[in-house]
PDB file of C-alpha atoms in Angstrom:
ATOM      1  CA  MET I  24      98.682 134.981 101.064  1.00 59.00           C
ATOM      2  CA  THR I  25      95.275 136.339 101.931  1.00 59.00           C
ATOM      3  CA  GLY I  26      94.542 140.010 101.230  1.00 56.00           C
ATOM      4  CA  GLY I  27      94.025 140.729 105.131  1.00 59.00           C
ATOM      5  CA  VAL I  28      97.261 139.518 105.625  1.00 52.00           C
ATOM      6  CA  LYS I  29      99.677 141.278 103.075  1.00 54.00           C
ATOM      7  CA  ASN I  30      97.543 144.364 104.710  1.00 57.00           C
ATOM      8  CA  LYS I  31      98.394 143.854 107.636  1.00 59.00           C
ATOM      9  CA  ILE I  32     102.098 143.324 106.636  1.00 59.00           C
ATOM     10  CA  ILE I  33     102.238 146.362 105.017  1.00 59.00           C
ATOM     11  CA  ILE I  34     100.259 148.484 107.845  1.00 61.00           C
ATOM     12  CA  THR I  35     103.371 146.851 110.171  1.00 59.00           C
ATOM     13  CA  ILE I  36     105.785 148.009 107.835  1.00 62.00           C
ATOM     14  CA  LEU I  37     104.644 151.625 107.813  1.00 57.00           C
ATOM     15  CA  TYR I  38     104.062 151.710 111.450  1.00 55.00           C
ATOM     16  CA  VAL I  39     108.114 150.519 111.881  1.00 49.00           C
ATOM     17  CA  ALA I  40     108.981 153.429 109.217  1.00 51.00           C
ATOM     18  CA  MET I  41     107.056 155.918 110.756  1.00 53.00           C
ATOM     19  CA  PHE I  42     108.744 154.837 114.099  1.00 46.00           C
ATOM     20  CA  LEU I  43     112.233 154.532 112.650  1.00 46.00           C
ATOM     21  CA  ILE I  44     111.402 158.147 111.159  1.00 48.00           C
ATOM     22  CA  ALA I  45     110.554 159.791 114.798  1.00 47.00           C
ATOM     23  CA  ALA I  46     113.438 157.865 116.171  1.00 45.00           C
ATOM     24  CA  CYS I  47     115.962 160.213 114.281  1.00 46.00           C
ATOM     25  CA  SER I  48     117.998 162.787 116.056  1.00 41.00           C
ATOM     26  CA  TYR I  49     116.973 165.868 116.497  1.00 44.00           C
ATOM     27  CA  ASN I  50     119.974 167.331 115.014  1.00 47.00           C
ATOM     28  CA  ALA I  51     119.808 165.127 111.940  1.00 42.00           C
ATOM     29  CA  PHE I  52     116.463 166.685 111.155  1.00 44.00           C
ATOM     30  CA  PHE I  53     117.717 170.218 112.220  1.00 46.00           C
ATOM     31  CA  LYS I  54     120.873 169.661 109.395  1.00 45.00           C
ATOM     32  CA  VAL I  55     118.479 168.637 106.347  1.00 40.00           C
ATOM     33  CA  SER I  56     115.682 170.842 107.165  1.00 46.00           C
ATOM     34  CA  ALA I  57     118.560 173.868 107.610  1.00 42.00           C
ATOM     35  CA  ALA I  58     120.374 172.641 104.518  1.00 42.00           C
ATOM     36  CA  ASN I  59     117.083 173.537 101.928  1.00 41.00           C
ATOM     37  CA  LEU I  60     116.585 176.908 103.506  1.00 51.00           C
ATOM     38  CA  SER I  61     116.938 178.406 100.239  1.00 64.00           C
ATOM     39  CA  ASP I  62     120.625 180.706 100.113  1.00 85.00           C
ATOM     40  CA  ASN I  63     120.435 181.740 103.778  1.00 94.00           C
ATOM     41  CA  ALA I  64     123.495 181.358 106.084  1.00 97.00           C
ATOM     42  CA  VAL I  65     122.761 179.084 108.387  1.00 97.00           C
ATOM     43  CA  ILE I  66     124.305 178.916 112.063  1.00 97.00           C
ATOM     44  CA  VAL I  67     123.546 176.368 115.186  1.00 97.00           C
ATOM     45  CA  LEU I  68     124.396 176.991 117.966  1.00 98.00           C
ATOM     46  CA  SER I  69     124.787 174.475 121.087  1.00 97.00           C
ATOM     47  CA  GLY I  70     126.369 174.526 124.624  1.00 97.00           C
ATOM     48  CA  GLU I  71     127.701 172.700 127.432  1.00 98.00           C
ATOM     49  CA  THR I  72     128.663 173.239 131.555  1.00 98.00           C
ATOM     50  CA  ASP I  73     131.404 172.047 133.731  1.00 97.00           C
ATOM     51  CA  GLY I  74     129.037 173.341 136.770  1.00 95.00           C
ATOM     52  CA  GLU I  75     131.285 176.499 137.011  1.00 96.00           C
ATOM     53  CA  LYS I  76     131.252 177.990 133.333  1.00 98.00           C
ATOM     54  CA  VAL I  77     128.984 177.707 130.265  1.00 98.00           C
ATOM     55  CA  SER I  78     130.463 177.199 126.597  1.00 98.00           C
ATOM     56  CA  VAL I  79     128.760 177.884 123.726  1.00 98.00           C
ATOM     57  CA  ASN I  80     129.624 176.242 120.017  1.00 98.00           C
ATOM     58  CA  ALA I  81     128.551 178.444 116.990  1.00 98.00           C
ATOM     59  CA  VAL I  82     128.365 176.510 114.051  1.00 98.00           C
ATOM     60  CA  LEU I  83     128.105 177.517 110.279  1.00 98.00           C
ATOM     61  CA  ILE I  84     126.131 174.624 108.834  1.00 97.00           C
ATOM     62  CA  GLN I  85     125.230 176.093 105.411  1.00 97.00           C
ATOM     63  CA  ASN I  86     126.949 178.634 103.356  1.00 97.00           C
ATOM     64  CA  THR I  87     127.012 179.308  99.869  1.00 96.00           C
ATOM     65  CA  GLY I  88     129.889 181.762  99.791  1.00 97.00           C
ATOM     66  CA  LEU I  89     129.911 185.355 102.363  1.00 98.00           C
ATOM     67  CA  ASN I  90     132.733 187.706 101.887  1.00 98.00           C
ATOM     68  CA  GLY I  91     131.241 190.060 105.179  1.00 98.00           C
ATOM     69  CA  LEU I  92     129.252 188.574 108.014  1.00 98.00           C
ATOM     70  CA  THR I  93     128.422 190.637 111.460  1.00 98.00           C
ATOM     71  CA  LEU I  94     127.144 188.985 114.435  1.00 98.00           C
ATOM     72  CA  GLU I  95     126.357 190.059 117.828  1.00 98.00           C
ATOM     73  CA  ILE I  96     126.328 187.810 120.972  1.00 98.00           C
ATOM     74  CA  SER I  97     123.415 188.542 123.141  1.00 98.00           C
ATOM     75  CA  TYR I  98     122.565 187.120 126.416  1.00 98.00           C
ATOM     76  CA  ASP I  99     121.110 187.980 130.102  1.00 97.00           C
ATOM     77  CA  THR I 100     124.065 190.354 131.426  1.00 97.00           C
ATOM     78  CA  ASP I 101     122.004 190.454 134.399  1.00 96.00           C
ATOM     79  CA  ALA I 102     122.892 186.359 134.949  1.00 97.00           C
ATOM     80  CA  MET I 103     126.114 185.672 132.842  1.00 98.00           C
ATOM     81  CA  THR I 104     128.980 187.516 131.650  1.00 98.00           C
ATOM     82  CA  LEU I 105     131.113 187.050 128.329  1.00 98.00           C
ATOM     83  CA  ILE I 106     134.527 186.268 129.548  1.00 98.00           C
ATOM     84  CA  ASN I 107     136.497 184.671 126.207  1.00 98.00           C
ATOM     85  CA  VAL I 108     135.707 183.896 122.621  1.00 98.00           C
ATOM     86  CA  GLU I 109     137.959 181.881 120.483  1.00 98.00           C
ATOM     87  CA  LYS I 110     138.148 182.026 116.901  1.00 98.00           C
ATOM     88  CA  GLY I 111     136.935 178.753 114.736  1.00 98.00           C
ATOM     89  CA  ALA I 112     138.003 177.606 111.206  1.00 98.00           C
ATOM     90  CA  ALA I 113     134.973 178.816 109.224  1.00 98.00           C
ATOM     91  CA  LEU I 114     135.655 181.844 107.305  1.00 98.00           C
ATOM     92  CA  SER I 115     139.070 181.823 107.850  1.00 97.00           C
ATOM     93  CA  SER I 116     140.031 183.337 104.187  1.00 98.00           C
ATOM     94  CA  LEU I 117     138.243 186.720 105.843  1.00 98.00           C
ATOM     95  CA  GLU I 118     139.445 188.906 108.042  1.00 98.00           C
ATOM     96  CA  TYR I 119     138.494 188.476 111.747  1.00 98.00           C
ATOM     97  CA  MET I 120     137.512 191.241 114.110  1.00 98.00           C
ATOM     98  CA  THR I 121     135.605 191.866 117.432  1.00 98.00           C
ATOM     99  CA  THR I 122     134.630 194.608 119.439  1.00 98.00           C
ATOM    100  CA  ASN I 123     137.744 195.763 121.514  1.00 97.00           C
ATOM    101  CA  VAL I 124     138.692 193.543 124.648  1.00 97.00           C
ATOM    102  CA  ASP I 125     141.497 195.680 126.414  1.00 96.00           C
ATOM    103  CA  THR I 126     139.499 197.504 128.228  1.00 95.00           C
ATOM    104  CA  GLU I 127     138.417 196.769 132.201  1.00 95.00           C
ATOM    105  CA  GLN I 128     135.276 195.065 130.944  1.00 96.00           C
ATOM    106  CA  GLY I 129     137.013 192.774 128.704  1.00 97.00           C
ATOM    107  CA  TYR I 130     134.636 190.029 126.724  1.00 98.00           C
ATOM    108  CA  GLY I 131     131.910 191.398 129.041  1.00 97.00           C
ATOM    109  CA  ILE I 132     131.771 194.899 126.759  1.00 97.00           C
ATOM    110  CA  ILE I 133     127.895 195.565 125.994  1.00 96.00           C
ATOM    111  CA  PRO I 134     127.239 195.248 122.684  1.00 97.00           C
ATOM    112  CA  PHE I 135     130.111 192.585 121.958  1.00 98.00           C
ATOM    113  CA  LYS I 136     130.215 192.450 118.007  1.00 98.00           C
ATOM    114  CA  ILE I 137     132.231 189.998 115.182  1.00 98.00           C
ATOM    115  CA  ASN I 138     132.696 190.947 111.996  1.00 98.00           C
ATOM    116  CA  TRP I 139     134.373 188.761 109.081  1.00 98.00           C
ATOM    117  CA  SER I 140     135.256 190.726 105.838  1.00 98.00           C
ATOM    118  CA  GLY I 141     137.120 190.632 102.634  1.00 97.00           C
ATOM    119  CA  ASP I 142     137.167 191.093  98.936  1.00 96.00           C
ATOM    120  CA  GLU I 143     136.163 187.246  97.820  1.00 97.00           C
ATOM    121  CA  ASN I 144     133.631 185.008  98.983  1.00 98.00           C
ATOM    122  CA  ASP I 145     134.556 182.329 101.195  1.00 98.00           C
ATOM    123  CA  ALA I 146     131.932 179.256 100.942  1.00 97.00           C
ATOM    124  CA  SER I 147     133.488 177.057 103.904  1.00 98.00           C
ATOM    125  CA  THR I 148     131.650 175.856 106.973  1.00 98.00           C
ATOM    126  CA  GLY I 149     132.329 174.781 110.771  1.00 98.00           C
ATOM    127  CA  ARG I 150     132.620 176.955 113.808  1.00 98.00           C
ATOM    128  CA  LEU I 151     132.862 180.289 113.717  1.00 98.00           C
ATOM    129  CA  PHE I 152     133.930 180.784 117.018  1.00 98.00           C
ATOM    130  CA  ASN I 153     133.249 179.349 121.091  1.00 98.00           C
ATOM    131  CA  MET I 154     131.838 181.923 123.916  1.00 98.00           C
ATOM    132  CA  GLU I 155     132.559 181.033 127.405  1.00 98.00           C
ATOM    133  CA  PHE I 156     130.264 182.837 129.872  1.00 98.00           C
ATOM    134  CA  SER I 157     130.562 182.722 133.684  1.00 98.00           C
ATOM    135  CA  VAL I 158     127.550 182.763 135.975  1.00 98.00           C
ATOM    136  CA  LYS I 159     126.822 185.524 138.210  1.00 97.00           C
ATOM    137  CA  ASP I 160     126.110 185.263 142.306  1.00 96.00           C
ATOM    138  CA  ASN I 161     122.855 185.990 143.712  1.00 94.00           C
ATOM    139  CA  ILE I 162     120.878 185.532 140.666  1.00 95.00           C
ATOM    140  CA  GLN I 163     117.066 184.008 140.135  1.00 96.00           C
ATOM    141  CA  ASP I 164     117.360 180.125 139.127  1.00 97.00           C
ATOM    142  CA  GLY I 165     115.810 179.773 135.833  1.00 97.00           C
ATOM    143  CA  LYS I 166     116.109 179.358 132.415  1.00 97.00           C
ATOM    144  CA  TYR I 167     118.951 182.067 129.955  1.00 98.00           C
ATOM    145  CA  THR I 168     118.776 182.541 126.300  1.00 97.00           C
ATOM    146  CA  VAL I 169     122.492 182.532 124.567  1.00 98.00           C
ATOM    147  CA  THR I 170     122.196 183.596 121.158  1.00 98.00           C
ATOM    148  CA  LEU I 171     123.316 185.736 118.075  1.00 98.00           C
ATOM    149  CA  LYS I 172     122.076 188.698 116.688  1.00 97.00           C
ATOM    150  CA  ALA I 173     121.649 189.694 112.865  1.00 95.00           C
ATOM    151  CA  GLU I 174     120.361 192.717 110.599  1.00 91.00           C
ATOM    152  CA  LYS I 175     117.987 191.109 108.179  1.00 88.00           C
ATOM    153  CA  ASN I 176     119.413 192.508 104.928  1.00 85.00           C
ATOM    154  CA  LYS I 177     122.580 193.971 106.521  1.00 90.00           C
ATOM    155  CA  SER I 178     124.668 191.458 108.501  1.00 94.00           C
ATOM    156  CA  ALA I 179     125.676 188.838 105.646  1.00 97.00           C
ATOM    157  CA  THR I 180     127.066 189.755 102.321  1.00 97.00           C
ATOM    158  CA  TYR I 181     128.628 188.065  99.433  1.00 97.00           C
ATOM    159  CA  ILE I 182     129.976 188.990  95.911  1.00 96.00           C
ATOM    160  CA  LEU I 183     127.793 188.317  92.792  1.00 95.00           C
ATOM    161  CA  ASP I 184     128.968 189.877  89.568  1.00 93.00           C
ATOM    162  CA  GLY I 185     131.420 191.905  90.606  1.00 93.00           C
ATOM    163  CA  ASP I 186     128.308 193.447  92.841  1.00 95.00           C
ATOM    164  CA  ALA I 187     127.746 192.987  96.917  1.00 93.00           C
ATOM    165  CA  HIS I 188     124.245 192.150  97.595  1.00 96.00           C
ATOM    166  CA  THR I 189     123.308 190.589 101.078  1.00 96.00           C
ATOM    167  CA  LYS I 190     121.226 187.501 102.331  1.00 95.00           C
ATOM    168  CA  ASN I 191     119.801 186.761 105.794  1.00 95.00           C
ATOM    169  CA  VAL I 192     121.273 184.370 108.686  1.00 96.00           C
ATOM    170  CA  LEU I 193     119.206 182.031 110.724  1.00 96.00           C
ATOM    171  CA  ILE I 194     120.489 181.109 114.068  1.00 96.00           C
ATOM    172  CA  ASN I 195     118.915 179.018 116.994  1.00 96.00           C
ATOM    173  CA  GLY I 196     119.486 179.648 120.527  1.00 97.00           C
ATOM    174  CA  VAL I 197     120.792 177.688 123.429  1.00 98.00           C
ATOM    175  CA  GLN I 198     119.370 178.089 126.762  1.00 97.00           C
ATOM    176  CA  VAL I 199     120.948 177.823 130.412  1.00 98.00           C
ATOM    177  CA  GLU I 200     119.819 176.207 132.957  1.00 98.00           C
ATOM    178  CA  ILE I 201     120.994 178.076 136.156  1.00 98.00           C
ATOM    179  CA  ASN I 202     120.018 177.163 139.813  1.00 97.00           C
ATOM    180  CA  GLY I 203     121.733 178.020 143.166  1.00 96.00           C
ATOM    181  CA  SER I 204     123.938 180.548 140.590  1.00 97.00           C
ATOM    182  CA  LYS I 205     125.462 177.250 139.079  1.00 97.00           C
ATOM    183  CA  PRO I 206     124.861 176.371 135.174  1.00 98.00           C
ATOM    184  CA  GLN I 207     123.085 172.881 135.603  1.00 97.00           C
ATOM    185  CA  SER I 208     122.571 172.162 131.328  1.00 97.00           C
ATOM    186  CA  VAL I 209     122.790 173.911 128.322  1.00 97.00           C
ATOM    187  CA  GLU I 210     119.626 172.884 125.763  1.00 96.00           C
ATOM    188  CA  GLU I 211     118.883 174.271 122.203  1.00 92.00           C
ATOM    189  CA  GLU I 212     116.221 176.390 122.592  1.00 84.00           C
ATOM    190  CA  THR I 213     112.719 175.537 121.054  1.00 61.00           C
ATOM    191  CA  THR I 214     110.626 178.222 121.251  1.00 44.00           C
ATOM    192  CA  GLY I 215     110.927 182.355 121.344  1.00 40.00           C
ATOM    193  CA  ASN I 216     112.136 184.484 118.535  1.00 42.00           C
ATOM    194  CA  ASN I 217     115.225 182.303 117.483  1.00 43.00           C
ATOM    195  CA  SER I 218     112.927 179.512 116.397  1.00 41.00           C
ATOM    196  CA  ASN I 219     113.149 180.004 112.190  1.00 46.00           C
ATOM    197  CA  ILE I 220     115.064 176.611 111.749  1.00 48.00           C
ATOM    198  CA  LEU I 221     113.097 174.453 114.178  1.00 45.00           C
ATOM    199  CA  LEU I 222     109.868 175.463 112.285  1.00 40.00           C
ATOM    200  CA  TRP I 223     110.804 174.327 109.381  1.00 44.00           C
ATOM    201  CA  VAL I 224     111.724 171.008 110.895  1.00 42.00           C
ATOM    202  CA  SER I 225     108.590 171.152 112.868  1.00 42.00           C
ATOM    203  CA  ILE I 226     106.699 171.385 109.460  1.00 38.00           C
ATOM    204  CA  GLY I 227     108.699 168.537 107.843  1.00 44.00           C
ATOM    205  CA  VAL I 228     108.047 165.796 110.888  1.00 42.00           C
ATOM    206  CA  ALA I 229     104.363 166.951 111.038  1.00 44.00           C
ATOM    207  CA  GLY I 230     104.227 166.495 107.550  1.00 46.00           C
ATOM    208  CA  LEU I 231     105.711 162.661 107.800  1.00 44.00           C
ATOM    209  CA  ALA I 232     103.113 161.938 110.191  1.00 46.00           C
ATOM    210  CA  VAL I 233     100.291 163.419 108.584  1.00 42.00           C
ATOM    211  CA  ALA I 234     101.102 161.555 105.354  1.00 46.00           C
ATOM    212  CA  GLY I 235     101.341 158.351 107.431  1.00 50.00           C
ATOM    213  CA  ILE I 236      98.375 158.619 109.078  1.00 45.00           C
ATOM    214  CA  VAL I 237      96.387 158.477 105.395  1.00 41.00           C
ATOM    215  CA  VAL I 238      98.386 156.011 104.173  1.00 44.00           C
ATOM    216  CA  LEU I 239      97.777 153.790 107.318  1.00 45.00           C
ATOM    217  CA  THR I 240      93.789 154.911 107.165  1.00 45.00           C
ATOM    218  CA  ILE I 241      93.538 154.211 103.281  1.00 44.00           C
ATOM    219  CA  PHE I 242      95.327 150.023 104.209  1.00 46.00           C
ATOM    220  CA  LYS I 243      92.771 150.405 107.271  1.00 49.00           C
ATOM    221  CA  ILE I 244      89.633 151.210 105.287  1.00 44.00           C
ATOM    222  CA  LYS I 245      90.619 148.560 102.484  1.00 49.00           C
ATOM    223  CA  GLY I 246      91.191 145.628 104.785  1.00 51.00           C
ATOM    224  CA  LYS I 247      87.716 145.934 106.186  1.00 47.00           C
ATOM    225  CA  LYS I 248      85.247 143.599 105.099  1.00 45.00           C
ATOM    226  CA  SER I 249      81.967 143.953 103.948  1.00 42.00           C
ATOM    227  CA  TRP I 250      79.550 142.198 105.689  1.00 41.00           C
ATOM    228  CA  THR I 251      76.059 141.184 104.611  1.00 39.00           C
ATOM    229  CA  LYS I 252      72.358 140.928 106.825  1.00 40.00           C
ATOM    230  CA  ILE I 253      71.141 137.591 106.420  1.00 33.00           C
TER     231      ILE I 253
END
């Protein structure tokens, strides 16, 4: 096999490898990147709609141990109303509390917070809770964000050597597209203030792409023939 043919085969293999990497699902990149974000707790939101109501899941995908967590549900109250919150299995060893829903406002009271607390760390992962929203009438068509707020160096605590410490919480968001006062779709948000995790994903993918281009360029240069003028 000649050197030129061998280089072409190698280049082809590299192109295929890069294509396979690019074809990996966004969620796979998201989870791999999030899993390497130091000791932060990482929460991923995803949602769906039946054309009338909107359902959003909050899933704790990274947790090295928490004995306390406070989250505030953040959404556009001019467009939607929170109508239900269903507790999940994550952090089940901790005491679970929410803002009082036994008023005329029910779950629609603002701000609406959810809290977990206990004397020992809970390192479980999985669904924290599910949120359900109704859409208000006669609202402007557009995309509306649903996310969670966590105060930096305050909302998440854990016990180490008998003392309480804090850690940060990374959270993405979802965008609900509404047309004609009806929810059309729910997509993960890729811009705005909740893109901390997405930034790591973007850096990782960009790094892979740059590395691939450099390698391909080297092989192409080595594969070029030297011509001598006669």
